[in-house]
Short mmCIF file of C-alpha atoms in Angstrom, two decimals:
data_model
loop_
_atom_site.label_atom_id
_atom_site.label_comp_id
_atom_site.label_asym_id
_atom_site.label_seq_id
_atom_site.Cartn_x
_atom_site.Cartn_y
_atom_site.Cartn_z
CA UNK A 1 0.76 -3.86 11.06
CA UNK A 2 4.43 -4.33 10.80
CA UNK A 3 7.00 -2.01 9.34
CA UNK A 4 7.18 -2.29 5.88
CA UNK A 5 10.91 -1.64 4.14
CA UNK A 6 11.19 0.29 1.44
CA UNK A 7 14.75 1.18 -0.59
CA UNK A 8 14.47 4.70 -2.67
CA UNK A 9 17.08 5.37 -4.84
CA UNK A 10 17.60 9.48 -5.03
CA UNK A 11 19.95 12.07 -6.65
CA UNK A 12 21.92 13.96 -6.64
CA UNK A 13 23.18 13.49 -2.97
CA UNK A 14 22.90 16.55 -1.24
CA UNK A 15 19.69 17.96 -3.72
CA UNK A 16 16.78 19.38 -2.10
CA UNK A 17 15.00 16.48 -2.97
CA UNK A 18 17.39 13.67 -1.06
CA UNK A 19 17.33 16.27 2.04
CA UNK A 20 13.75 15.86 2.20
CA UNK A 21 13.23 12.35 1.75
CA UNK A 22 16.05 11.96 4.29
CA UNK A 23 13.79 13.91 6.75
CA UNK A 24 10.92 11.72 5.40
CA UNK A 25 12.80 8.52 6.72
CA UNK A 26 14.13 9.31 9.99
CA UNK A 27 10.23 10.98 10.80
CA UNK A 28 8.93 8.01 9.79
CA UNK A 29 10.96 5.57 12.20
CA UNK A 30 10.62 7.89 14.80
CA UNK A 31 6.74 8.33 15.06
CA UNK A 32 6.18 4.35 14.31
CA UNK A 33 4.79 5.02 10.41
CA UNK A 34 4.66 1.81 9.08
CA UNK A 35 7.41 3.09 5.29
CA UNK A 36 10.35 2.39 6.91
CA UNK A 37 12.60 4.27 4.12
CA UNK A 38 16.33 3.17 3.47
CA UNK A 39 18.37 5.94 1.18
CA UNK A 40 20.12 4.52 -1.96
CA UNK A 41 22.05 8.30 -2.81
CA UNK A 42 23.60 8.17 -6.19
CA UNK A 43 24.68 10.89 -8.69
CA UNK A 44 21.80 11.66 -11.54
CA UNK A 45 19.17 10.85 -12.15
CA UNK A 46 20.00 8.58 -14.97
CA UNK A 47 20.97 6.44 -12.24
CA UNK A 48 18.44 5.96 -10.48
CA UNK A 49 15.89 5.04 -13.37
CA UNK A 50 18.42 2.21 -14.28
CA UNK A 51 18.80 0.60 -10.55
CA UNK A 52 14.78 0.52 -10.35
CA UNK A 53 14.65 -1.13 -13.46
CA UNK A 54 17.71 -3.57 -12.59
CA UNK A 55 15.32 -4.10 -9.09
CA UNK A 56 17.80 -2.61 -7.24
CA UNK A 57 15.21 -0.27 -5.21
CA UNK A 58 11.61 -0.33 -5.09
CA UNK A 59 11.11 3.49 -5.48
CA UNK A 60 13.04 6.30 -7.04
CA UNK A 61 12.89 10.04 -8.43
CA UNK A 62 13.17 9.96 -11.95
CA UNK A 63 12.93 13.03 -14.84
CA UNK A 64 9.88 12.79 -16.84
CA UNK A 65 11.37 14.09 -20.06
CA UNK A 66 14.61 11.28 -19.53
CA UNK A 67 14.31 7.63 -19.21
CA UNK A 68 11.62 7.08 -17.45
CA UNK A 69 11.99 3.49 -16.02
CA UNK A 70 10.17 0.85 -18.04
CA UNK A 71 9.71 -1.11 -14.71
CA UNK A 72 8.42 1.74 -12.86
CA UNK A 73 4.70 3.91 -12.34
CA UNK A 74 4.28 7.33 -10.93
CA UNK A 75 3.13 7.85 -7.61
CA UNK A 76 3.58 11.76 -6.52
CA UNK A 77 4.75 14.83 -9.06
CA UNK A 78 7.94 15.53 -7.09
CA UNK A 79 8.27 19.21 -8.08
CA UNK A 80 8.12 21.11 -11.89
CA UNK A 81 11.76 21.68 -13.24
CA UNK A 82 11.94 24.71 -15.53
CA UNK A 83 14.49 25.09 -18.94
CA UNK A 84 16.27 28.11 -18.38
CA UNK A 85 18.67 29.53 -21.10
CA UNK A 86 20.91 32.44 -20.05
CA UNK A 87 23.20 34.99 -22.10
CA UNK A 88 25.74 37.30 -21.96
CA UNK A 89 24.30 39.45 -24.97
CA UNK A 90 26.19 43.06 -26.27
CA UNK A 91 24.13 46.03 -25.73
CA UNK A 92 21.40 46.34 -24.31
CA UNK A 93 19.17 43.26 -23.84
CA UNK A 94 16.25 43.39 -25.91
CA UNK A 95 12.34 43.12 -24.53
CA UNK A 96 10.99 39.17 -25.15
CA UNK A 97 8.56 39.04 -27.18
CA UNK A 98 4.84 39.03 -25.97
CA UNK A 99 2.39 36.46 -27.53
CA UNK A 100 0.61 37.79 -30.50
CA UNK A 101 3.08 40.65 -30.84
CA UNK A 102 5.61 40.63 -33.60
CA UNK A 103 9.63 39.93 -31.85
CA UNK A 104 11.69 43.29 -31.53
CA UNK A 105 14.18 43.89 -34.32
CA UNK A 106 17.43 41.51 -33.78
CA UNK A 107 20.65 43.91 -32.62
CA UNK A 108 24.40 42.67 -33.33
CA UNK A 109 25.67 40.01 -31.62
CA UNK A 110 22.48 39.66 -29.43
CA UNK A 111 21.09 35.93 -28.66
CA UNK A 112 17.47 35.72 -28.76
CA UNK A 113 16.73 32.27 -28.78
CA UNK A 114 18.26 28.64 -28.94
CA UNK A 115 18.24 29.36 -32.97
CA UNK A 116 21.01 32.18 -33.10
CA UNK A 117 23.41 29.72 -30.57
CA UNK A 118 24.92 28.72 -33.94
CA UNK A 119 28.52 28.90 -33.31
CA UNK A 120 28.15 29.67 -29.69
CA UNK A 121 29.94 28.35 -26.52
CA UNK A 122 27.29 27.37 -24.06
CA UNK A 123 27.62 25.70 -20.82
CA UNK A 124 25.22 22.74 -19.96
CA UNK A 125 25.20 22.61 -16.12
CA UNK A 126 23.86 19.36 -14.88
CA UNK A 127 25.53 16.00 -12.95
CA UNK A 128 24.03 13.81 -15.54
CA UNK A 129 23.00 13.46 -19.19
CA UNK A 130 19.44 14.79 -19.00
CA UNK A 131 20.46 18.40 -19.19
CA UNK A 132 22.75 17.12 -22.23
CA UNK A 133 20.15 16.07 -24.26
CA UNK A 134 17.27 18.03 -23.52
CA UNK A 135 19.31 20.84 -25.10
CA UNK A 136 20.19 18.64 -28.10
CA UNK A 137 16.39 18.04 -28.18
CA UNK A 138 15.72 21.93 -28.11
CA UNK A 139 18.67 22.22 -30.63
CA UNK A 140 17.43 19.74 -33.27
CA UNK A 141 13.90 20.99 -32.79
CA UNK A 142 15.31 24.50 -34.52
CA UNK A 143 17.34 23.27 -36.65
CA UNK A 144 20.84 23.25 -35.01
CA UNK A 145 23.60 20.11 -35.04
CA UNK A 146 25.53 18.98 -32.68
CA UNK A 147 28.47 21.11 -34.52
CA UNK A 148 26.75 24.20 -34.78
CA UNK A 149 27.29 24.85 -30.69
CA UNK A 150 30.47 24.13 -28.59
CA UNK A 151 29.46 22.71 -25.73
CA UNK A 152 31.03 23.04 -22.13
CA UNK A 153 29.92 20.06 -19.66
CA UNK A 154 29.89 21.45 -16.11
CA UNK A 155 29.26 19.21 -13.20
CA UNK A 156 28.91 22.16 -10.45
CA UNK A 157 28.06 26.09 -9.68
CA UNK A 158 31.86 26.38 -8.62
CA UNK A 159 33.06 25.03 -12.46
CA UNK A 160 30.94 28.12 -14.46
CA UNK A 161 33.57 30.69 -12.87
CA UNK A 162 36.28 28.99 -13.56
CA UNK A 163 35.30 28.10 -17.05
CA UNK A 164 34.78 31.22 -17.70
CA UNK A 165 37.76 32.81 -16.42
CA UNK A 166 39.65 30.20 -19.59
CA UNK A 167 37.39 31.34 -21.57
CA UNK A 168 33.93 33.32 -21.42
CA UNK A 169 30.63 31.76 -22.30
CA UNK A 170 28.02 33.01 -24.44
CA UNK A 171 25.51 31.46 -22.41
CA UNK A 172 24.24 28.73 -20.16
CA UNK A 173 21.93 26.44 -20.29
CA UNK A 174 19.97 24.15 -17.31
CA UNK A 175 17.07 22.43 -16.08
CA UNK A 176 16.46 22.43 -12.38
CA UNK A 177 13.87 22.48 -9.75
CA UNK A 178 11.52 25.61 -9.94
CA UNK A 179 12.20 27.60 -6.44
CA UNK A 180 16.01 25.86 -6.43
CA UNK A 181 18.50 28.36 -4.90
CA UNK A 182 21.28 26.57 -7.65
CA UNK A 183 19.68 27.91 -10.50
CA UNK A 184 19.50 31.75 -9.51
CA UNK A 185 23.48 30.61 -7.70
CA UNK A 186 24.91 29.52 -11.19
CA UNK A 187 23.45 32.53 -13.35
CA UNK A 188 25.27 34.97 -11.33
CA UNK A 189 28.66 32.47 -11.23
CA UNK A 190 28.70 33.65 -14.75
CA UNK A 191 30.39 36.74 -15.54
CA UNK A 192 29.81 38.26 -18.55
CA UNK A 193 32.18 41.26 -20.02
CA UNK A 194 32.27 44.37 -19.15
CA UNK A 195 30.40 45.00 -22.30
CA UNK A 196 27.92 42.84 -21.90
CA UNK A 197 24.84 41.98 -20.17
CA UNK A 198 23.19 38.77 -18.37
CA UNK A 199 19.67 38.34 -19.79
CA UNK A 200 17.06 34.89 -19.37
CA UNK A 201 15.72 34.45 -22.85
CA UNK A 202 12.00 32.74 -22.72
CA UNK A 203 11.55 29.87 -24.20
CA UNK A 204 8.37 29.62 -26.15
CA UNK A 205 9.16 26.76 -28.23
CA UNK A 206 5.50 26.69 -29.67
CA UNK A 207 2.02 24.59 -29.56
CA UNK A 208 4.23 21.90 -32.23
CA UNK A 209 6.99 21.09 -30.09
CA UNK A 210 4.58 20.90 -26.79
CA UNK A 211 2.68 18.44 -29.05
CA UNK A 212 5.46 15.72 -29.79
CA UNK A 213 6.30 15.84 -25.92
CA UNK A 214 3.06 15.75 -23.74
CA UNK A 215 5.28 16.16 -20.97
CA UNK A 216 6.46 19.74 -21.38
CA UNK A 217 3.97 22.49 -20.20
CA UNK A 218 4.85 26.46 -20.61
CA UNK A 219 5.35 28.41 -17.16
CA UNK A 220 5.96 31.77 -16.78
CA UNK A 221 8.68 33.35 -14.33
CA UNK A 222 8.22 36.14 -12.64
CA UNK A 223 10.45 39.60 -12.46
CA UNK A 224 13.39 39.68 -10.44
CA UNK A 225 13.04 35.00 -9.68
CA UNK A 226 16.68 34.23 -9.63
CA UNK A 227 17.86 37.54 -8.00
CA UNK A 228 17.23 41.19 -7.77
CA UNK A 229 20.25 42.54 -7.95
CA UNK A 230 20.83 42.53 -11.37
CA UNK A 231 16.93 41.67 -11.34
CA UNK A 232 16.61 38.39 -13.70
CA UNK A 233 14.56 38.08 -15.28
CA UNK A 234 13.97 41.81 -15.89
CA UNK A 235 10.48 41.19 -16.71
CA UNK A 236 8.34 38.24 -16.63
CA UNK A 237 8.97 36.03 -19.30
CA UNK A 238 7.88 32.25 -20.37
CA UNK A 239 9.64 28.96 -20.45
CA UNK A 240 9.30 25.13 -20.59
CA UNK A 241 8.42 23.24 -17.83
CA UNK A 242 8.68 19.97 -17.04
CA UNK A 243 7.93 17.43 -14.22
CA UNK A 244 10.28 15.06 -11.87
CA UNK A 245 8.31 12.43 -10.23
CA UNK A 246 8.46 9.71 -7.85
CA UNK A 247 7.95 6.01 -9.29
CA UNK A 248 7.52 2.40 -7.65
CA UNK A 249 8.30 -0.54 -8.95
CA UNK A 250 5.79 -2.00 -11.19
CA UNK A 251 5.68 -5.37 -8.96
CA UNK A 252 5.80 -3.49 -5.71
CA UNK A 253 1.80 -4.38 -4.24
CA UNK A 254 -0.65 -1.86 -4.18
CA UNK A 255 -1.22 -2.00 -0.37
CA UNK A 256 1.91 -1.20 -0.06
CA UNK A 257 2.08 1.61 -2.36
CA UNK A 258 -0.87 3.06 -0.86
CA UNK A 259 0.41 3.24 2.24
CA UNK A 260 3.27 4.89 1.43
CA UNK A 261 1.49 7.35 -0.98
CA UNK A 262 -0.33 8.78 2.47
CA UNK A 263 2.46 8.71 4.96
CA UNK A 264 4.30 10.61 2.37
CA UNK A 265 0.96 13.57 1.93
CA UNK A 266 0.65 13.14 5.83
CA UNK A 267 3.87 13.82 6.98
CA UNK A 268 5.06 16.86 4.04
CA UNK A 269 2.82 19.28 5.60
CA UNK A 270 5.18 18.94 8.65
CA UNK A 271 8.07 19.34 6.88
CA UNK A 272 7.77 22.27 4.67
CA UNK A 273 9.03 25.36 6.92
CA UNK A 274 12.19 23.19 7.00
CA UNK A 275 12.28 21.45 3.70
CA UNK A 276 11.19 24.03 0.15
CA UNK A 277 11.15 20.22 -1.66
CA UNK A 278 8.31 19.23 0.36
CA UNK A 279 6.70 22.25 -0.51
CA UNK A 280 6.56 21.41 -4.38
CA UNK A 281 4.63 17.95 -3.95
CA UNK A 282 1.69 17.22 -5.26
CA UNK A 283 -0.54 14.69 -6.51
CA UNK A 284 -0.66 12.93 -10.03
CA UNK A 285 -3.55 13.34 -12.27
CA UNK A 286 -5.80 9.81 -11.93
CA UNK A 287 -7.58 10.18 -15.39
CA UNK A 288 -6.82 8.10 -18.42
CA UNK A 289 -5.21 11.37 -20.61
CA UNK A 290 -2.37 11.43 -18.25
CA UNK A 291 0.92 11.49 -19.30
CA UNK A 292 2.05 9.07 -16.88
CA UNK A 293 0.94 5.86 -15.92
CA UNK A 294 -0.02 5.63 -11.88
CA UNK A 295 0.62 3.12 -9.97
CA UNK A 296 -2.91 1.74 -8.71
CA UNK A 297 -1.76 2.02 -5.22
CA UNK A 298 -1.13 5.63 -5.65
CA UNK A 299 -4.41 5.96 -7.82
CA UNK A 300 -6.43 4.19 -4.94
CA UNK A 301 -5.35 6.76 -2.21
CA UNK A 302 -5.95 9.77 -4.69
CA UNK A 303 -9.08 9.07 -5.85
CA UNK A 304 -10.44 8.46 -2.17
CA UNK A 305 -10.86 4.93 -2.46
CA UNK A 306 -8.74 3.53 0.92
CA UNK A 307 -10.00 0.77 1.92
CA UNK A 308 -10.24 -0.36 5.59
CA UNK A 309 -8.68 -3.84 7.10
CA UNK A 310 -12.30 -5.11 6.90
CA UNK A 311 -13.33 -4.11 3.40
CA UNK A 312 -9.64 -5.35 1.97
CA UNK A 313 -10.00 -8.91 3.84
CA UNK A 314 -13.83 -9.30 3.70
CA UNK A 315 -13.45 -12.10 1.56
CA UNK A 316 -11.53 -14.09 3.82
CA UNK A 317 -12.92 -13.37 7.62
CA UNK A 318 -16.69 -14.64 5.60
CA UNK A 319 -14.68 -17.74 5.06
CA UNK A 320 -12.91 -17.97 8.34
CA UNK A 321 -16.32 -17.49 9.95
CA UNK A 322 -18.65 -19.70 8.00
CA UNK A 323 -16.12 -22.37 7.02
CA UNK A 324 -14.93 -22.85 10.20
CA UNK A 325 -17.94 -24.51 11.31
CA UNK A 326 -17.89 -26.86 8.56
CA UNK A 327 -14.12 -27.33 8.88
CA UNK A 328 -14.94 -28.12 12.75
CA UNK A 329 -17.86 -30.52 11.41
CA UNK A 330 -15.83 -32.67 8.62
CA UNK A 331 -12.53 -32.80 11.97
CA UNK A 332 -15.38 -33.89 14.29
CA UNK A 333 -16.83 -36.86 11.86
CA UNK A 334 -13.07 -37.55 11.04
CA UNK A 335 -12.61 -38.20 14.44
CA UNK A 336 -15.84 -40.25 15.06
CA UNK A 337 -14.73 -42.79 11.62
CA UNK A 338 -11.51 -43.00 13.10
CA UNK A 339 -11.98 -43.91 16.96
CA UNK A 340 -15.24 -45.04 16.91
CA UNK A 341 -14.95 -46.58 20.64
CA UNK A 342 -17.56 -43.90 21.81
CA UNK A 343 -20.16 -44.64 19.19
CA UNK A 344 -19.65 -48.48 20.36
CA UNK A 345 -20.26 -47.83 23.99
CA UNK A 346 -23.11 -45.50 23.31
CA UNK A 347 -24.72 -48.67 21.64
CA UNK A 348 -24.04 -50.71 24.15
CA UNK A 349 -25.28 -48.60 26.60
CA UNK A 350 -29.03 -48.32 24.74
CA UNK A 351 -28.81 -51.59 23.94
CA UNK A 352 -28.76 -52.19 28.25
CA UNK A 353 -31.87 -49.98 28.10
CA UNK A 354 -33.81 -51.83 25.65
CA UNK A 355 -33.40 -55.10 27.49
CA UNK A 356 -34.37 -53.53 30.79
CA UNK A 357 -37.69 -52.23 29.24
CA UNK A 358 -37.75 -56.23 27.82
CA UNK A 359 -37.33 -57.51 30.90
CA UNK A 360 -39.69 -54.93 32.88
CA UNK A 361 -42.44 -56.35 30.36
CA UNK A 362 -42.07 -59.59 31.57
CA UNK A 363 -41.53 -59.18 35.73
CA UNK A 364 -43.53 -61.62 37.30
CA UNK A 365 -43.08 -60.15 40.72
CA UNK A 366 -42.39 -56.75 42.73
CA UNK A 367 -38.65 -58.17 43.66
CA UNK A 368 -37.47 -58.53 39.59
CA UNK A 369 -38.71 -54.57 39.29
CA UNK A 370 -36.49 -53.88 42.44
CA UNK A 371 -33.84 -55.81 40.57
CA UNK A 372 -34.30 -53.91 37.46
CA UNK A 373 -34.99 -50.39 39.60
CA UNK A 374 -31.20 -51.36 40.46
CA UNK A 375 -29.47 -52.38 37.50
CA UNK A 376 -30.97 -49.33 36.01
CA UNK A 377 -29.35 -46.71 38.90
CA UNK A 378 -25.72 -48.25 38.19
CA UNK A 379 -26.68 -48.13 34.11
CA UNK A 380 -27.25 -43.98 34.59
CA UNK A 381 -24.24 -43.96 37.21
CA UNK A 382 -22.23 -45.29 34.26
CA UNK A 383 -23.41 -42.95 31.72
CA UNK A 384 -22.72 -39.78 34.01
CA UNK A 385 -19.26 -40.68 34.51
CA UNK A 386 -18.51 -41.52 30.78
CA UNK A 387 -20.20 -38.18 29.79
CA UNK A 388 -18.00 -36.20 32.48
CA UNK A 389 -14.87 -38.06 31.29
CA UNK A 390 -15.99 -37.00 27.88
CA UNK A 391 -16.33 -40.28 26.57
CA UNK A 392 -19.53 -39.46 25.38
CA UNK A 393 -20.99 -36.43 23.99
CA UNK A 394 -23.05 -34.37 26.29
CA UNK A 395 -25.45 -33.94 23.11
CA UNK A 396 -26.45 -37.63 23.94
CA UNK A 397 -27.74 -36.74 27.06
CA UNK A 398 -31.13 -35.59 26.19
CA UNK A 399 -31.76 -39.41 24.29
CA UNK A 400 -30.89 -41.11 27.80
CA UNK A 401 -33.18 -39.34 29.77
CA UNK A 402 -36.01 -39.88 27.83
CA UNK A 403 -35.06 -43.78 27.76
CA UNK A 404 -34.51 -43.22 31.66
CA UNK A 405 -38.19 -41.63 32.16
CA UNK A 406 -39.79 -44.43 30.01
CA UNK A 407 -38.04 -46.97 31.93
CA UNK A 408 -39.47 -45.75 34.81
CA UNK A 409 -43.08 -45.47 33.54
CA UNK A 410 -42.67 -48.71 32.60
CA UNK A 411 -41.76 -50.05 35.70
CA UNK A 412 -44.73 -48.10 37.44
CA UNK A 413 -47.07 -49.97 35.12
CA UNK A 414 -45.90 -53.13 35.84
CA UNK A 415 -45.74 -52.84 39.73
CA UNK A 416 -49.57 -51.38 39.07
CA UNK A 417 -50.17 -54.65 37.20
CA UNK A 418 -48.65 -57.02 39.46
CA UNK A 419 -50.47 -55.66 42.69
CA UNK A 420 -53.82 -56.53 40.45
CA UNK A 421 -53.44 -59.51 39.25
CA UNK A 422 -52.21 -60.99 42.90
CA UNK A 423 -55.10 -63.00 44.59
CA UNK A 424 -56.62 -61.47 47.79
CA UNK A 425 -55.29 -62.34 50.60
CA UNK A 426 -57.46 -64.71 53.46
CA UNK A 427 -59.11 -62.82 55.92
CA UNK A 428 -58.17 -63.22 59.34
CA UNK A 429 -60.03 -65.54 61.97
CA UNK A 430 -61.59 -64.06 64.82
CA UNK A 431 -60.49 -64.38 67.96
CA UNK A 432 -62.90 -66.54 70.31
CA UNK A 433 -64.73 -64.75 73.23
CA UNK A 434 -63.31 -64.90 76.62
CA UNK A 435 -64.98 -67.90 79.00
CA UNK A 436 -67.25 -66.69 81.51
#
């Protein structure tokens, strides 16, 4: 039952996510849960699939669609992030298109998809290089080079004003948590011109793409999601999706995953008025067609199959308790082989026996069974104080006493014997009569 010391490498420092788990860890040391949590903050997520796979930390939040660590296995889906394209377009923004309806005629100068970013300056916001190349993914997949779109790295929310005040953008482009107050924060850092308009294109990249990544689903945002005022989206519209989860280390031991796996679904429900990350978590799929592997830890608490101190160490407490008698036995005849002064005097002592029952035999008169009656009370004195000194086994004590009682009938016998073969005594003479 000790505290078991666990390092989690998170980013970026200051997210949602590292808020929470920073909760997580001082909650945990203050109610006595046995994850003691230590913080490793660092500043993408890049990061912190490379330090559990250099065993720097034994658990960490990775990306699912960006390097996933080779040493690591899923335990919890951490939240869904969502790909979220938006453009300053000329006119009037035109409806998305609705599945299994033909897309509205293009206008001038109006985006409506990653295809028409050809020759386009487009901010990627994101600390790290997963936002970097999931776009380049999304850019290849329709045909675009990394030539075709000028691309503006920015680090921060407070960087999109200021890039655009250089020089306006004709869109931007980011993946972050679903519910995330940054993402709704940087689409209104961007000012468009005064004759243009901020519109969130969908992004319904098809079945095909969906198919060559089985880790990208299709979500659909509501009206109004990232603000109301201008309302964007304007309408609901649909987009990829993808998931950020928590892994282990591939070594770490499944007890130990396990446990942590329900401290973390015990103590979220506590946390989520506080903490929207908590909020988001949820379990992993257990079935073979997942995407990702789980950790069997993780796996063990999901599917119900916790097992108590008994059931986990059954094995051992049936050797502990039916070994240790034969353990006790092999010490015990160990002992005996290798002081063997006891086994000696417990010879000696029957051996004393035997030739009193000889000797009884053979009394010719009542004084030799007095003699023997004697030598037999100091024989038994002896063996009670060896036996209370534990020089001899108490177990022995049962053999003794029936020598002792047949001793004793034996001396009966002989005194019975003795008295019948002695000759009858003369009788008495008279005494003579008084003289008159």
């Amino acid at each position: 039952m000790a505290p078991i010391p666990l390092r989690m490498a998170v980013a970026p420092a200051g997210s949602e996510a590292a808020t929470f788990f920073a909760a997580f860890a001082k909650i945990s040391e203050a109610q006595g849960f046995r994850v003691r949590l230590t913080l490793a903050p660092l500043t993408n997520l890049a990061e912190t699939s490379a330090a559990i796979d250099a065993g720097d930390v034994d658990l960490a939040i990775a990306r699912a669609d960006f390097r996933l660590p080779a040493s690591g296995l899923a335990v919890a889906n951490l939240h869904q992030n969502i790909a979220v394209l938006a453009v300053c377009n000329t006119q009037a923004a035109p409806s998305p298109a609705r599945r299994g309806t033909s897309p509205p005629p293009a206008r001038p100068n109006t985006i409506q998809g990653i295809a028409d970013l050809k020759g386009r300056r487009i901010g990627i916001l994101g600390r790290g290089p997963g936002n970097r190349a999931l776009f380049a993914t999304l850019a290849a997949y329709h045909g675009l080079s990394g030539s075709d779109v000028t691309i503006v790295n920015l680090t921060d929310v407070s960087e999109i004003a200021s890039q655009t005040r250089v020089k306006p953008l004709d869109g931007l482009f980011m993946a972050m948590p679903r519910g995330d107050q940054t993402t709704g924060m940087a689409i209104h850092a961007m000012n468009c011109a005064a004759d243009r308009r901020m519109v969130v294109l969908p992004l319904t990249e098809g079945s095909v793409f969906q198919a060559r990544n089985r880790i990208f689903s299709t979500v659909e945002l509501v009206a109004g999601e990232f603000g109301a005022n201008p309302t964007l989206p304007a309408e609901a519209i649909t987009t990829l999706a993808f998931p950020s989860i928590v892994v282990a280390r591939r070594g770490l031991d499944n007890d130990v995953v396990e446990e942590f796996a329900k401290q973390l679904f015990t103590l979220r429900h506590g946390l989520i008025s506080q903490y929207p990350a908590a909020a988001r978590l949820e379990a992993l799929p257990t079935d073979r067609g997942s995407a990702f592997t789980l950790h069997p830890g993780a796996a063990a608490y999901f599917d119900g199959e916790t097992k108590s101190f008994f059931e986990r160490y059954e094995t051992l407490i049936y050797i502990l308790l039916f070994g240790f008698s034969g353990i006790l036995s092999g010490i015990v005849w160990i002992w005996r082989s290798l002081f063997p002064t006891r086994r000696l005097l417990v010879h000696e002592e029957h051996q004393a026996f035997e030739q009193l029952l000889d000797r009884t035999r053979r009394a010719a008169s009542a004084g030799d069974l007095d003699v023997i009656v004697h030598e037999m009370d100091e024989l038994l004195a002896v063996l009670s104080r060896n036996m209370l000194d534990g020089r001899i086994d108490l177990e022995l004590k049962p053999a003794f006493d029936i020598l002792s009682e047949r001793l004793d009938t034996a001396i009966q016998q002989r005194r019975a014997t003795i008295a019948e073969e002695a000759p009858p005594a003369a009788p008495e003479p008279r005494p003579a009569p008084p003289a008159d």
